[in-house]
PDB file of C-alpha atoms in Angstrom:
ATOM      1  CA  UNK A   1      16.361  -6.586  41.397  1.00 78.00           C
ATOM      2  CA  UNK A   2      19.520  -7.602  39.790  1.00 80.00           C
ATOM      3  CA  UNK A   3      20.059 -10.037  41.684  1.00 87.00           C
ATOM      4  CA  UNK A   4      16.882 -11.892  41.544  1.00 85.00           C
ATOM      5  CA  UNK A   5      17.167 -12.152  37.870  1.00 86.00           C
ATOM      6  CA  UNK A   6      20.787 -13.699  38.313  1.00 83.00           C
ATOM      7  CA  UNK A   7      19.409 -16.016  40.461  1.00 84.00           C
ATOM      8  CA  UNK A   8      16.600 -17.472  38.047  1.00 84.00           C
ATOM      9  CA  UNK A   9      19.577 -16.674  35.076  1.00 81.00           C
ATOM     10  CA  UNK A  10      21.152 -19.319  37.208  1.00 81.00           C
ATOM     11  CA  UNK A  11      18.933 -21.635  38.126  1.00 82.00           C
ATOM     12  CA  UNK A  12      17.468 -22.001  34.796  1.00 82.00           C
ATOM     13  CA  UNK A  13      21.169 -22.822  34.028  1.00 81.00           C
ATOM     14  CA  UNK A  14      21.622 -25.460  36.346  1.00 83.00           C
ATOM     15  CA  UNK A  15      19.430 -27.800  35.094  1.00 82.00           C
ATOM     16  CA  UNK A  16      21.035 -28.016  31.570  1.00 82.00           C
ATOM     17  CA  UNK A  17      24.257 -28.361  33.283  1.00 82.00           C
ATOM     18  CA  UNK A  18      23.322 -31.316  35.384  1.00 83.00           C
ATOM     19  CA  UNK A  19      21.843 -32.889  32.272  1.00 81.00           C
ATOM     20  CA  UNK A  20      25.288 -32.093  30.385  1.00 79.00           C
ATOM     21  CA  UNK A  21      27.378 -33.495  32.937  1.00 79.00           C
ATOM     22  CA  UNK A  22      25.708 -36.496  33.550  1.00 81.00           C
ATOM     23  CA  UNK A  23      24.173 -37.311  30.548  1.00 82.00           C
ATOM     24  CA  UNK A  24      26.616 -35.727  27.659  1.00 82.00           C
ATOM     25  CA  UNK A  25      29.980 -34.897  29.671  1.00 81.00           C
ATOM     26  CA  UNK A  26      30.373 -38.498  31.238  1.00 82.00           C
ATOM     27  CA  UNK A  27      30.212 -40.305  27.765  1.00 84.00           C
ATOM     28  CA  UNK A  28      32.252 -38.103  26.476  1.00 85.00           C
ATOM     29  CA  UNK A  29      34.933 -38.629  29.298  1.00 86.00           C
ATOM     30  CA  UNK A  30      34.522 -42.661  28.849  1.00 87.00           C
ATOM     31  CA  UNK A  31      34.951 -42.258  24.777  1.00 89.00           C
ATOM     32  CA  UNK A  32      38.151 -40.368  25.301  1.00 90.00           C
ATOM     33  CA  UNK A  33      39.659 -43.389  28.076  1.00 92.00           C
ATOM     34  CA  UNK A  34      38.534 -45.850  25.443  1.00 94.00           C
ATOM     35  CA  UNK A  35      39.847 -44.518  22.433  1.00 94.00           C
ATOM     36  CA  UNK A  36      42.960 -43.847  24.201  1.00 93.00           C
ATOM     37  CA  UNK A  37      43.353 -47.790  24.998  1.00 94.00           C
ATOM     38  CA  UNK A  38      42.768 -48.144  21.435  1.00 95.00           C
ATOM     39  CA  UNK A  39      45.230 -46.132  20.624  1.00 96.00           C
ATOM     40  CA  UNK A  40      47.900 -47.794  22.589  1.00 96.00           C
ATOM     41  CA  UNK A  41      46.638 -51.050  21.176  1.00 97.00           C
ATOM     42  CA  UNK A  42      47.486 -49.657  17.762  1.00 97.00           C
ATOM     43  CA  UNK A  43      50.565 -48.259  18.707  1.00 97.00           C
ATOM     44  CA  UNK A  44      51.796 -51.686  20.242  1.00 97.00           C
ATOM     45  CA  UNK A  45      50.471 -53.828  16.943  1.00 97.00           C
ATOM     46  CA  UNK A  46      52.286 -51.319  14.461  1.00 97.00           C
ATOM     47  CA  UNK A  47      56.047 -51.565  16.187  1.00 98.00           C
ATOM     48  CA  UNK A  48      55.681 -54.948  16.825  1.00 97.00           C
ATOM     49  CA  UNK A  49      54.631 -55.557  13.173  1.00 97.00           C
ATOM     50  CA  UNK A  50      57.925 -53.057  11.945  1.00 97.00           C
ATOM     51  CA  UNK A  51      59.694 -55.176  14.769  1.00 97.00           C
ATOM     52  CA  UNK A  52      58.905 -58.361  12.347  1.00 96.00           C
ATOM     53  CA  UNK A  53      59.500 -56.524   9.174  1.00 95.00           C
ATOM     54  CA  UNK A  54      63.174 -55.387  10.000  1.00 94.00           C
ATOM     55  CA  UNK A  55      64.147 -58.625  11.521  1.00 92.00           C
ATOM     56  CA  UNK A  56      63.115 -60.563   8.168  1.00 91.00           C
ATOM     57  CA  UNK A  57      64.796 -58.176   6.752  1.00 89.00           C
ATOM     58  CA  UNK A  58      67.922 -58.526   8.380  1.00 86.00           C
ATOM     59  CA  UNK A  59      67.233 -62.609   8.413  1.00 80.00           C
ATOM     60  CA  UNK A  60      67.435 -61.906   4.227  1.00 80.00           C
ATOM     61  CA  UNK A  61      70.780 -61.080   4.619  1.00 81.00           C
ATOM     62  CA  UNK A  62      72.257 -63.768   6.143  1.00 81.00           C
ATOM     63  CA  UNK A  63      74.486 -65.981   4.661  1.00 85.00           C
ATOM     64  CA  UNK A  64      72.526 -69.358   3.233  1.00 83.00           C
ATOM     65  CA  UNK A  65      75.557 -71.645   4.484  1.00 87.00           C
ATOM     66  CA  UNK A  66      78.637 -71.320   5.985  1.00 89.00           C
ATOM     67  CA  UNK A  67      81.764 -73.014   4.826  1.00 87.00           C
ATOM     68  CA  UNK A  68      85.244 -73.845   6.888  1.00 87.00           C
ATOM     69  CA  UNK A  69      88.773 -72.838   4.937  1.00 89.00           C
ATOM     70  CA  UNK A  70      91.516 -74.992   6.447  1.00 88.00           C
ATOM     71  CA  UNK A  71      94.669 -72.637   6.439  1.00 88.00           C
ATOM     72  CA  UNK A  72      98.288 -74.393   7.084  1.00 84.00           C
ATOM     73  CA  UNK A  73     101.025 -72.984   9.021  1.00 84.00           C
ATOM     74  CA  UNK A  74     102.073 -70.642   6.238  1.00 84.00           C
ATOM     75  CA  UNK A  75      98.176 -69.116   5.765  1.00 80.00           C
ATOM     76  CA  UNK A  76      98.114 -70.719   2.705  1.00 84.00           C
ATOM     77  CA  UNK A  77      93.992 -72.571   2.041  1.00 87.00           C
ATOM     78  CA  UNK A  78      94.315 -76.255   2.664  1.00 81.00           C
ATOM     79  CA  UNK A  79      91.785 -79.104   1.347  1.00 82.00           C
ATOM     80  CA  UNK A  80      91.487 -81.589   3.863  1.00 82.00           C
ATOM     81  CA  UNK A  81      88.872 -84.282   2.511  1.00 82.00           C
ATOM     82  CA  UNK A  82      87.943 -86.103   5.519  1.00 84.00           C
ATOM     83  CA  UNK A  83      86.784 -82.942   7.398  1.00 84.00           C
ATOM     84  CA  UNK A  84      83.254 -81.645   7.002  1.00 86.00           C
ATOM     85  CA  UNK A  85      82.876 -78.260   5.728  1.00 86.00           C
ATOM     86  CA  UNK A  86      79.933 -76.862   4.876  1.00 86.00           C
ATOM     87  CA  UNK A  87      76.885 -76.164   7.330  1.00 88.00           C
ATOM     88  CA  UNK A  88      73.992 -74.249   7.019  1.00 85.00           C
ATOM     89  CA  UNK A  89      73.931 -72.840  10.570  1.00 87.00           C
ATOM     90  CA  UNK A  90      76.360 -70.417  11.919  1.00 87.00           C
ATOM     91  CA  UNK A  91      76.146 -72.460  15.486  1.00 90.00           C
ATOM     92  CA  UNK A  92      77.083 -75.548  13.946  1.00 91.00           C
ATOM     93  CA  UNK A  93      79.896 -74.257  12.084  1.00 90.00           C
ATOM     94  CA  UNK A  94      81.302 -71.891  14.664  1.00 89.00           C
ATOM     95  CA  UNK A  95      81.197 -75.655  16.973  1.00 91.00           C
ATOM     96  CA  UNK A  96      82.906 -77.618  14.412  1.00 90.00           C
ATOM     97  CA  UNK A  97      85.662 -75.373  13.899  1.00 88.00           C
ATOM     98  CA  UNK A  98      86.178 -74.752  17.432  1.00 90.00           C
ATOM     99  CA  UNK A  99      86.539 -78.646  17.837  1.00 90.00           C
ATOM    100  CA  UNK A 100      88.759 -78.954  14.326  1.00 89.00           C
ATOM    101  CA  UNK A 101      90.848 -76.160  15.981  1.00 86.00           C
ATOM    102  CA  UNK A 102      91.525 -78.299  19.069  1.00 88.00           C
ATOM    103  CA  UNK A 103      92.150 -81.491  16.899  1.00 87.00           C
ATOM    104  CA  UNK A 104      94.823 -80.106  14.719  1.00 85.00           C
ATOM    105  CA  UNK A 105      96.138 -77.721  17.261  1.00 82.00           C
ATOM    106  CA  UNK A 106      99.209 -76.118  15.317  1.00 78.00           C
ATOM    107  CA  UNK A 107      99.079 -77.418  12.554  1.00 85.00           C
ATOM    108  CA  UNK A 108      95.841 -76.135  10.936  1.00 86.00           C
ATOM    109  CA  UNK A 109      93.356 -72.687  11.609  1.00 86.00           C
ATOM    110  CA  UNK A 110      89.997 -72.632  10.638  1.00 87.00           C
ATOM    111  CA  UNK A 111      88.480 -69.991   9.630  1.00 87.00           C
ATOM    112  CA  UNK A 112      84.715 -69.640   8.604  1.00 87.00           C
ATOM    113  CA  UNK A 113      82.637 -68.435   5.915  1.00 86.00           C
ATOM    114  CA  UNK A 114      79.767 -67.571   5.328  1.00 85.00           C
ATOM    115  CA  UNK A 115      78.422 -67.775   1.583  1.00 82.00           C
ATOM    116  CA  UNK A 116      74.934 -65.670   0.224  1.00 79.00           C
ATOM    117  CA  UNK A 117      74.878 -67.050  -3.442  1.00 73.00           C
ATOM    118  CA  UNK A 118      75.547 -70.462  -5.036  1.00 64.00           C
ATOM    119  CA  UNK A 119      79.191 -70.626  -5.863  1.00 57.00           C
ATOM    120  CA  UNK A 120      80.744 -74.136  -5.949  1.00 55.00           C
ATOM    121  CA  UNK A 121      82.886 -74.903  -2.993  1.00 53.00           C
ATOM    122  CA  UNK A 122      85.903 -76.794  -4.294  1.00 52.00           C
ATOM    123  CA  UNK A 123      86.225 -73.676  -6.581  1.00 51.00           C
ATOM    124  CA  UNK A 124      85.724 -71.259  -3.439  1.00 51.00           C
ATOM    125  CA  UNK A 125      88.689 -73.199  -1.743  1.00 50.00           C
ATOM    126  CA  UNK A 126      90.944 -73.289  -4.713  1.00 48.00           C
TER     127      UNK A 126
END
């Protein structure tokens, strides 16, 4: 007798499972894939957005120009009119005194600068 009342128990049981599982259980299963996805679309978008944030904030802190002090023999600063000196990329700068270094071999070193605020130049060098 027990037995036949498990077996209606479970039959009358398997039909709300079947419903569950292919009605409830399945949607529930594609939710969870989708909000995952979302997830990791969220998660990309926010470090790439603190990606920006830090590198503008490091690009704040670089110099606005960049200037070239001509040292003599002795280390001593050196104004030399007919050279240019001041640049506003590091590339450029970095080039120029890597060619004013082969120029004026041992006579002059070049060293470069780079400046954040506004301060005259002639008065840097002097």
């Amino acid at each position: 007798m027990y037995e036949a009342i498990l077996g209606i128990l479970l039959k009358s049981l398997d039909l709300p499972y079947k419903w569950l599982s292919e009605n409830f259980i399945s949607h529930v299963m594609t939710f969870g894939k989708e909000f995952g996805a979302v997830l990791v679309f969220i998660s990309a978008v926010a470090f790439l957005l603190i990606t920006v944030y830090f590198i503008m904030k490091q690009a704040r802190k670089l110099p606005k120009r960049y200037v070239l002090e001509a040292l003599d023999q002795d280390g001593k600063r050196m104004l030399i009119p007919e050279l240019r000196v001041t640049f506003a990329t590091y590339q450029a700068a970095a080039s120029y005194a890597e060619f004013y270094t082969k120029l004026y071999e041992d006579k002059y070193k070049f060293k470069l600068i780079g400046i954040k605020d506004k301060i005259s130049i002639v008065r840097r060098l002097h």
